[in-house]
Amino acid sequence: MERPGRPVLGREAELTSIDVWLAQVPGAVAARLLVIAGEPGIGKTTLWAEATRRASAIGCRVLSSRPVPSDAGLPHVVLADLLRPVADDALRSLPVPQRRALDVALLRADPGEGDLDPRAVGSGLTALLDQMVADGPLVLAVDDAQWLDPASAGSVAFALRRLEHRPVAVIAAVRISETGRRGGEFAAIESSLNGTRMDVGPLSVAAIHQLFRRALGGSFPRPLLVGIHRAAAGNPFYALEIAREIQRVGIPPPGQPLPVPADHRDLVLLRLRRLPRATRDVLAELAAMPSAAVGQVDLEALAAAERAGIAVVRPGGRVEFAHPLFGSALYASLPEAERSKLHRRLADQAADPVERARHLALAASGPDEITSAELERAAATAAARGAADAAVELQELACRLTPGTDQQARVQRGIDLSERRYFAGDPNGARRELERLLASLPPGGERAQVLLGLGSMRWVQGEADAGLELMEQALADAETPALRSSIHTRIASGSDDADVAVEHGEAALALMDENADPQLYSYALLVVALFKLHSGRGADHAAVEEGIRLQREAAGWVMSPVPGFWARNFDDFGTARQRLEDLIEALREQGDQAQVAPALTHLARIEAMTGHMNSAQALAGEALDLAGQTEQETYLDVALCALAHIRAHAGELDEARAGASDVLDRLDDRPDAVLEGMAREALGLAALQAGDLAEVDRQLTRADEINDLVHNREPANQRFQADHAEAVIGLGDLDRAERLVARLEARAAALPRPWIVAVSCRCRGMIHAARGSVDAAAAEYERALAAHQDLDMPAELGRTLLALGRLHRRRNERRRAQELLERAVSVLDAAGALGWAGVARDELTRARGWRGHAARLTPTERTICELAGSGMRSREIAAQLFLSDKTVEANLSRSYRKLGVRSRTGLAAAMARAGEGSKAEA
């Protein structure tokens, strides 16, 4: 049995940090996380065990689990461990749906028909934990959390996100790989909480000395002790193994290396091989099992391993290795034939179908249809339990064991595998599987299914035209209405051309029976509604509401992003935000990582439009990272464009231009008109704030051409049209500006919404002002301000106030101009639109009658301005002057206001004039 904990050696600083962290748990208002991270054998488990002991000592209830590698492939294993001490009465007090979901997940009830909704398990766990924390602080403790199974990770993360104002905490020990990354599904929990990470480093020579005295009854002379410490790199596990080997074979002669096998696995095996054969057999079974209890192993044979400190029987009867490395090393050392025999025996003993199927697969020596079919059923069972990743693994094993002569089964299982892989966020794996299948298929329904899937994969990976071409080929091969409707729907959702999307979407609806497949029908219904709006054919609100209703009834959640887009296009940003957040949460809980990135991107754009720049930048960065991880080039470019647009909104003009230009460079090898348009929109917005109106016109004229090319007639989809009109007005081309503004006004009349009404009135006011009709201009600006009352786009409000303030300054109504411009500066600053705020400050300076000149610059500002005027970028200036980028930008912003300029070009001219003035005075 496990002995009581003794004082932890050499970890005083870590223990102090643990005590400080634990002291905050009872009064916590949100779930807390402590991650104890380090390499194998470094002492994570020792610190973890001590942390859980101390948590109990201060009155926390501790639920713990110590998963092993084989647990990662089985659903809800860790959840079952955590809830094992919980009395049945606590579960019986839950509502029936939640209790049923937990019972199925914990294998206390049969799953029945249909897949188990992971949210139901998460909801049940949330309710159970909420009930438990009513009696005092609760700590969930997981050792070796990198072996956490995905289903448990998802359920625990779901619950923790919802336990607000509750004293609940997680203590997790996590192994770091050789690359420094923490592996496994633990990231689902880690990303849900604001955590504290404790990196466990090597022990000191003194601590290793004390460790030897305690574990071995004595230590070694210091030179040898230092040598052992060096050979083990301060790792206590390896240091002990080396010391034990020295005790066995003796101290090596001077000049001879320590008896350290080159492979650490061999080092562990040295101890295992000295055990009796019966003990090694029991340990081999233990290494191959996901978990074991006292009734499943020969305790008499295990006793020698317990005495040797290799195995331990935990309180509650669970049998484990004292350190996971023992099990990993032993399993890896088994000959293939012995492993197969072992798994075959364990399969006969297994009661759970998932565990039995895995054992059968690992026992198989070649293709076996019976085993393959059982694996396929096990994959369905895993999916029913809400474990998408386990389903992928089982489906892959089923494919590998399918006899090559069974073409139909091979193809169908391969298609199912590709779908499961994409659902779990592995589009590359899905694509490879489909390409392999396609090479051997003749025309027909099976080939059509493969072409459809492959086309979808190529679309998300930045090959839109090639992907749509493959889908068109699939349409030609499809033999059933159901398959043809699926293909039409996919083409519609992936098409850049609004008219083409409507055509295919309506074709899909015509082939469908709403009752036969309500999820697909509702998806097509939403796609058609969206692209009808984009193509200028009106707003079918009823279709969108019907689509939302059908999806919720069929799937329990809305799987389409269209409802979020719809609310955004009608300026209902609160609803749009909520719908996208719900979608992201559902996608994550379903394991569909591939679709999280684009949803994050759209949410980031909404945050930017509504003036939450920090949140927008964080979401766009997360989307960028996730799109890169899943190697989806299209979504990567979409995220890059969004980030460039956000930076332009935030006044980070150089960064915005660099990001958008990078996208255009990336598109050289794989042209994509829509992505090009997105990049040019960001470049146009940056140029407008910099005062480069010709560049705005160049970029946004091309973006407008792309809209015409893809038949997009809905300005709210991109919202660059008012920027374009403003630039053309500023260039003095009023006839062309009239056409641009008239188009906005026509759309506002056809489908009135706050944004399009506000910007069309503002642009009309600018045209009046350019023509000298200042009273008419003022009236239009006031109409725009009225529309802003129903519009949560503070930067747009600030720009309208800026335009009206300029007009009053022009009329020499300085007091009113100053009031409006001061409000514009305040609104734009609060919205994080620092570029526009700078423009408004320049106007305010003029309205106050100030004339900035170089004499007002500080020495630092003057130096920075001279370097900027010479053509150097902010980063180059920062490097030359040993300043931060932000310091340089802040100095430039102040200097722009003092000099009354808006761009680097104006700055260079002002500094040149200042230089000439200085020479004249000399």
mmCIF file of N, CA and C in Angstrom, residues 585-666:
data_model
loop_
_atom_site.group_PDB
_atom_site.id
_atom_site.type_symbol
_atom_site.label_atom_id
_atom_site.label_comp_id
_atom_site.label_asym_id
_atom_site.label_seq_id
_atom_site.Cartn_x
_atom_site.Cartn_y
_atom_site.Cartn_z
ATOM 1 N N GLU A 585 -18.246 27.601 -28.484
ATOM 2 C CA GLU A 585 -18.316 26.673 -27.344
ATOM 3 C C GLU A 585 -18.799 25.293 -27.789
ATOM 4 N N ALA A 586 -19.833 25.274 -28.626
ATOM 5 C CA ALA A 586 -20.362 23.988 -29.096
ATOM 6 C C ALA A 586 -19.339 23.255 -29.947
ATOM 7 N N LEU A 587 -18.650 23.979 -30.828
ATOM 8 C CA LEU A 587 -17.629 23.345 -31.676
ATOM 9 C C LEU A 587 -16.524 22.733 -30.822
ATOM 10 N N ARG A 588 -16.106 23.449 -29.810
ATOM 11 C CA ARG A 588 -15.038 22.927 -28.946
ATOM 12 C C ARG A 588 -15.505 21.707 -28.175
ATOM 13 N N GLU A 589 -16.734 21.749 -27.691
ATOM 14 C CA GLU A 589 -17.236 20.613 -26.925
ATOM 15 C C GLU A 589 -17.453 19.390 -27.809
ATOM 16 N N GLN A 590 -17.753 19.628 -29.091
ATOM 17 C CA GLN A 590 -17.912 18.525 -30.031
ATOM 18 C C GLN A 590 -16.567 18.047 -30.570
ATOM 19 N N GLY A 591 -15.484 18.761 -30.245
ATOM 20 C CA GLY A 591 -14.166 18.389 -30.739
ATOM 21 C C GLY A 591 -13.891 18.870 -32.144
ATOM 22 N N ASP A 592 -14.727 19.760 -32.688
ATOM 23 C CA ASP A 592 -14.565 20.232 -34.071
ATOM 24 C C ASP A 592 -13.643 21.447 -34.094
ATOM 25 N N GLN A 593 -12.349 21.195 -33.885
ATOM 26 C CA GLN A 593 -11.380 22.287 -33.818
ATOM 27 C C GLN A 593 -11.207 22.994 -35.153
ATOM 28 N N ALA A 594 -11.449 22.302 -36.250
ATOM 29 C CA ALA A 594 -11.215 22.901 -37.567
ATOM 30 C C ALA A 594 -12.086 24.125 -37.799
ATOM 31 N N GLN A 595 -13.306 24.127 -37.271
ATOM 32 C CA GLN A 595 -14.220 25.235 -37.527
ATOM 33 C C GLN A 595 -14.172 26.316 -36.453
ATOM 34 N N VAL A 596 -13.378 26.104 -35.417
ATOM 35 C CA VAL A 596 -13.280 27.121 -34.369
ATOM 36 C C VAL A 596 -12.551 28.357 -34.885
ATOM 37 N N ALA A 597 -11.491 28.159 -35.690
ATOM 38 C CA ALA A 597 -10.683 29.294 -36.144
ATOM 39 C C ALA A 597 -11.498 30.340 -36.900
ATOM 40 N N PRO A 598 -12.291 29.969 -37.931
ATOM 41 C CA PRO A 598 -13.055 31.011 -38.620
ATOM 42 C C PRO A 598 -14.088 31.680 -37.725
ATOM 43 N N ALA A 599 -14.685 30.919 -36.817
ATOM 44 C CA ALA A 599 -15.666 31.522 -35.910
ATOM 45 C C ALA A 599 -14.993 32.551 -35.002
ATOM 46 N N LEU A 600 -13.787 32.240 -34.532
ATOM 47 C CA LEU A 600 -13.033 33.195 -33.719
ATOM 48 C C LEU A 600 -12.725 34.456 -34.517
ATOM 49 N N THR A 601 -12.400 34.276 -35.797
ATOM 50 C CA THR A 601 -12.081 35.423 -36.639
ATOM 51 C C THR A 601 -13.270 36.355 -36.772
ATOM 52 N N HIS A 602 -14.439 35.803 -37.041
ATOM 53 C CA HIS A 602 -15.631 36.639 -37.181
ATOM 54 C C HIS A 602 -15.974 37.327 -35.861
ATOM 55 N N LEU A 603 -15.780 36.636 -34.763
ATOM 56 C CA LEU A 603 -16.024 37.248 -33.462
ATOM 57 C C LEU A 603 -15.045 38.395 -33.220
ATOM 58 N N ALA A 604 -13.796 38.206 -33.650
ATOM 59 C CA ALA A 604 -12.792 39.269 -33.494
ATOM 60 C C ALA A 604 -13.197 40.525 -34.262
ATOM 61 N N ARG A 605 -13.720 40.350 -35.481
ATOM 62 C CA ARG A 605 -14.142 41.513 -36.265
ATOM 63 C C ARG A 605 -15.278 42.263 -35.566
ATOM 64 N N ILE A 606 -16.197 41.527 -34.965
ATOM 65 C CA ILE A 606 -17.293 42.170 -34.233
ATOM 66 C C ILE A 606 -16.754 42.946 -33.039
ATOM 67 N N GLU A 607 -15.809 42.361 -32.318
ATOM 68 C CA GLU A 607 -15.223 43.061 -31.183
ATOM 69 C C GLU A 607 -14.543 44.357 -31.630
ATOM 70 N N ALA A 608 -13.866 44.324 -32.772
ATOM 71 C CA ALA A 608 -13.215 45.533 -33.277
ATOM 72 C C ALA A 608 -14.244 46.587 -33.667
ATOM 73 N N MET A 609 -15.285 46.178 -34.367
ATOM 74 C CA MET A 609 -16.303 47.135 -34.797
ATOM 75 C C MET A 609 -16.992 47.795 -33.615
ATOM 76 N N THR A 610 -17.127 47.071 -32.504
ATOM 77 C CA THR A 610 -17.827 47.611 -31.345
ATOM 78 C C THR A 610 -16.875 48.241 -30.334
ATOM 79 N N GLY A 611 -15.605 48.412 -30.726
ATOM 80 C CA GLY A 611 -14.680 49.177 -29.900
ATOM 81 C C GLY A 611 -13.974 48.416 -28.811
ATOM 82 N N HIS A 612 -13.874 47.094 -28.938
ATOM 83 C CA HIS A 612 -13.165 46.283 -27.939
ATOM 84 C C HIS A 612 -11.881 45.751 -28.581
ATOM 85 N N MET A 613 -10.908 46.638 -28.740
ATOM 86 C CA MET A 613 -9.722 46.306 -29.536
ATOM 87 C C MET A 613 -8.849 45.243 -28.883
ATOM 88 N N ASN A 614 -8.678 45.289 -27.575
ATOM 89 C CA ASN A 614 -7.833 44.287 -26.930
ATOM 90 C C ASN A 614 -8.417 42.890 -27.105
ATOM 91 N N SER A 615 -9.725 42.782 -26.896
ATOM 92 C CA SER A 615 -10.381 41.496 -27.094
ATOM 93 C C SER A 615 -10.282 41.063 -28.547
ATOM 94 N N ALA A 616 -10.465 42.015 -29.468
ATOM 95 C CA ALA A 616 -10.397 41.695 -30.891
ATOM 96 C C ALA A 616 -9.024 41.157 -31.267
ATOM 97 N N GLN A 617 -7.975 41.813 -30.795
ATOM 98 C CA GLN A 617 -6.622 41.361 -31.127
ATOM 99 C C GLN A 617 -6.347 39.986 -30.539
ATOM 100 N N ALA A 618 -6.802 39.742 -29.316
ATOM 101 C CA ALA A 618 -6.573 38.435 -28.691
ATOM 102 C C ALA A 618 -7.302 37.329 -29.447
ATOM 103 N N LEU A 619 -8.550 37.574 -29.832
ATOM 104 C CA LEU A 619 -9.320 36.572 -30.567
ATOM 105 C C LEU A 619 -8.708 36.304 -31.936
ATOM 106 N N ALA A 620 -8.282 37.366 -32.620
ATOM 107 C CA ALA A 620 -7.664 37.177 -33.934
ATOM 108 C C ALA A 620 -6.356 36.401 -33.810
ATOM 109 N N GLY A 621 -5.587 36.685 -32.761
ATOM 110 C CA GLY A 621 -4.351 35.932 -32.545
ATOM 111 C C GLY A 621 -4.622 34.469 -32.269
ATOM 112 N N GLU A 622 -5.666 34.186 -31.487
ATOM 113 C CA GLU A 622 -6.036 32.797 -31.207
ATOM 114 C C GLU A 622 -6.482 32.093 -32.481
ATOM 115 N N ALA A 623 -7.257 32.799 -33.293
ATOM 116 C CA ALA A 623 -7.707 32.226 -34.566
ATOM 117 C C ALA A 623 -6.524 31.927 -35.470
ATOM 118 N N LEU A 624 -5.579 32.842 -35.501
ATOM 119 C CA LEU A 624 -4.389 32.668 -36.340
ATOM 120 C C LEU A 624 -3.596 31.442 -35.899
ATOM 121 N N ASP A 625 -3.432 31.300 -34.606
ATOM 122 C CA ASP A 625 -2.680 30.166 -34.071
ATOM 123 C C ASP A 625 -3.383 28.855 -34.369
ATOM 124 N N LEU A 626 -4.690 28.821 -34.176
ATOM 125 C CA LEU A 626 -5.440 27.588 -34.401
ATOM 126 C C LEU A 626 -5.492 27.225 -35.885
ATOM 127 N N ALA A 627 -5.647 28.229 -36.737
ATOM 128 C CA ALA A 627 -5.654 27.951 -38.178
ATOM 129 C C ALA A 627 -4.310 27.403 -38.622
ATOM 130 N N GLY A 628 -3.241 27.919 -38.047
ATOM 131 C CA GLY A 628 -1.910 27.398 -38.376
ATOM 132 C C GLY A 628 -1.712 25.986 -37.888
ATOM 133 N N GLN A 629 -2.190 25.692 -36.686
ATOM 134 C CA GLN A 629 -2.052 24.345 -36.136
ATOM 135 C C GLN A 629 -2.766 23.317 -37.000
ATOM 136 N N THR A 630 -3.920 23.676 -37.502
ATOM 137 C CA THR A 630 -4.700 22.738 -38.309
ATOM 138 C C THR A 630 -4.393 22.847 -39.803
ATOM 139 N N GLU A 631 -3.423 23.710 -40.142
ATOM 140 C CA GLU A 631 -2.932 23.842 -41.521
ATOM 141 C C GLU A 631 -4.068 24.111 -42.506
ATOM 142 N N GLN A 632 -4.929 25.053 -42.148
ATOM 143 C CA GLN A 632 -6.022 25.465 -43.024
ATOM 144 C C GLN A 632 -5.675 26.840 -43.592
ATOM 145 N N GLU A 633 -5.105 26.839 -44.798
ATOM 146 C CA GLU A 633 -4.558 28.065 -45.366
ATOM 147 C C GLU A 633 -5.636 29.131 -45.574
ATOM 148 N N THR A 634 -6.815 28.730 -45.999
ATOM 149 C CA THR A 634 -7.873 29.720 -46.213
ATOM 150 C C THR A 634 -8.199 30.442 -44.918
ATOM 151 N N TYR A 635 -8.418 29.699 -43.855
ATOM 152 C CA TYR A 635 -8.768 30.324 -42.586
ATOM 153 C C TYR A 635 -7.584 31.072 -41.981
ATOM 154 N N LEU A 636 -6.376 30.635 -42.321
ATOM 155 C CA LEU A 636 -5.189 31.367 -41.882
ATOM 156 C C LEU A 636 -5.164 32.752 -42.526
ATOM 157 N N ASP A 637 -5.436 32.812 -43.833
ATOM 158 C CA ASP A 637 -5.453 34.102 -44.522
ATOM 159 C C ASP A 637 -6.602 34.975 -44.038
ATOM 160 N N VAL A 638 -7.758 34.365 -43.779
ATOM 161 C CA VAL A 638 -8.883 35.132 -43.254
ATOM 162 C C VAL A 638 -8.505 35.759 -41.904
ATOM 163 N N ALA A 639 -7.835 34.984 -41.061
ATOM 164 C CA ALA A 639 -7.413 35.506 -39.754
ATOM 165 C C ALA A 639 -6.368 36.608 -39.915
ATOM 166 N N LEU A 640 -5.444 36.444 -40.861
ATOM 167 C CA LEU A 640 -4.444 37.486 -41.111
ATOM 168 C C LEU A 640 -5.103 38.782 -41.575
ATOM 169 N N CYS A 641 -6.095 38.664 -42.453
ATOM 170 C CA CYS A 641 -6.823 39.851 -42.918
ATOM 171 C C CYS A 641 -7.572 40.512 -41.763
ATOM 172 N N ALA A 642 -8.198 39.699 -40.935
ATOM 173 C CA ALA A 642 -8.922 40.258 -39.790
ATOM 174 C C ALA A 642 -7.970 40.996 -38.861
ATOM 175 N N LEU A 643 -6.810 40.406 -38.614
ATOM 176 C CA LEU A 643 -5.837 41.049 -37.733
ATOM 177 C C LEU A 643 -5.339 42.359 -38.330
ATOM 178 N N ALA A 644 -5.120 42.379 -39.654
ATOM 179 C CA ALA A 644 -4.702 43.621 -40.313
ATOM 180 C C ALA A 644 -5.793 44.682 -40.190
ATOM 181 N N HIS A 645 -7.027 44.281 -40.366
ATOM 182 C CA HIS A 645 -8.145 45.212 -40.258
ATOM 183 C C HIS A 645 -8.259 45.755 -38.833
ATOM 184 N N ILE A 646 -8.095 44.892 -37.852
ATOM 185 C CA ILE A 646 -8.163 45.309 -36.446
ATOM 186 C C ILE A 646 -7.037 46.285 -36.124
ATOM 187 N N ARG A 647 -5.849 45.986 -36.626
ATOM 188 C CA ARG A 647 -4.721 46.891 -36.378
ATOM 189 C C ARG A 647 -4.933 48.241 -37.042
ATOM 190 N N ALA A 648 -5.536 48.228 -38.221
ATOM 191 C CA ALA A 648 -5.853 49.502 -38.864
ATOM 192 C C ALA A 648 -6.851 50.279 -38.016
ATOM 193 N N HIS A 649 -7.877 49.619 -37.501
ATOM 194 C CA HIS A 649 -8.841 50.265 -36.609
ATOM 195 C C HIS A 649 -8.143 50.839 -35.385
ATOM 196 N N ALA A 650 -7.143 50.108 -34.879
ATOM 197 C CA ALA A 650 -6.449 50.520 -33.662
ATOM 198 C C ALA A 650 -5.379 51.581 -33.921
ATOM 199 N N GLY A 651 -5.196 51.965 -35.166
ATOM 200 C CA GLY A 651 -4.204 52.975 -35.486
ATOM 201 C C GLY A 651 -2.800 52.437 -35.651
ATOM 202 N N GLU A 652 -2.646 51.116 -35.641
ATOM 203 C CA GLU A 652 -1.323 50.505 -35.863
ATOM 204 C C GLU A 652 -1.141 50.342 -37.369
ATOM 205 N N LEU A 653 -0.919 51.472 -38.046
ATOM 206 C CA LEU A 653 -1.012 51.500 -39.499
ATOM 207 C C LEU A 653 0.103 50.719 -40.174
ATOM 208 N N ASP A 654 1.329 50.839 -39.679
ATOM 209 C CA ASP A 654 2.435 50.096 -40.295
ATOM 210 C C ASP A 654 2.207 48.599 -40.190
ATOM 211 N N GLU A 655 1.762 48.151 -39.001
ATOM 212 C CA GLU A 655 1.522 46.723 -38.801
ATOM 213 C C GLU A 655 0.359 46.242 -39.659
ATOM 214 N N ALA A 656 -0.665 47.087 -39.787
ATOM 215 C CA ALA A 656 -1.810 46.718 -40.618
ATOM 216 C C ALA A 656 -1.385 46.562 -42.071
ATOM 217 N N ARG A 657 -0.607 47.523 -42.566
ATOM 218 C CA ARG A 657 -0.146 47.442 -43.968
ATOM 219 C C ARG A 657 0.729 46.219 -44.184
ATOM 220 N N ALA A 658 1.606 45.943 -43.225
ATOM 221 C CA ALA A 658 2.495 44.783 -43.372
ATOM 222 C C ALA A 658 1.700 43.483 -43.401
ATOM 223 N N GLY A 659 0.715 43.360 -42.510
ATOM 224 C CA GLY A 659 -0.072 42.134 -42.461
ATOM 225 C C GLY A 659 -0.895 41.917 -43.713
ATOM 226 N N ALA A 660 -1.552 42.973 -44.193
ATOM 227 C CA ALA A 660 -2.366 42.836 -45.397
ATOM 228 C C ALA A 660 -1.506 42.578 -46.627
ATOM 229 N N SER A 661 -0.359 43.224 -46.693
ATOM 230 C CA SER A 661 0.550 43.002 -47.829
ATOM 231 C C SER A 661 1.076 41.581 -47.830
ATOM 232 N N ASP A 662 1.282 41.038 -46.636
ATOM 233 C CA ASP A 662 1.740 39.647 -46.536
ATOM 234 C C ASP A 662 0.706 38.697 -47.121
ATOM 235 N N VAL A 663 -0.568 38.962 -46.870
ATOM 236 C CA VAL A 663 -1.622 38.122 -47.445
ATOM 237 C C VAL A 663 -1.587 38.210 -48.970
ATOM 238 N N LEU A 664 -1.448 39.415 -49.509
ATOM 239 C CA LEU A 664 -1.399 39.561 -50.973
ATOM 240 C C LEU A 664 -0.212 38.813 -51.554
ATOM 241 N N ASP A 665 0.916 38.840 -50.854
ATOM 242 C CA ASP A 665 2.091 38.087 -51.321
ATOM 243 C C ASP A 665 1.795 36.582 -51.302
ATOM 244 N N ARG A 666 1.118 36.124 -50.249
ATOM 245 C CA ARG A 666 0.798 34.698 -50.139
ATOM 246 C C ARG A 666 -0.138 34.253 -51.256
#
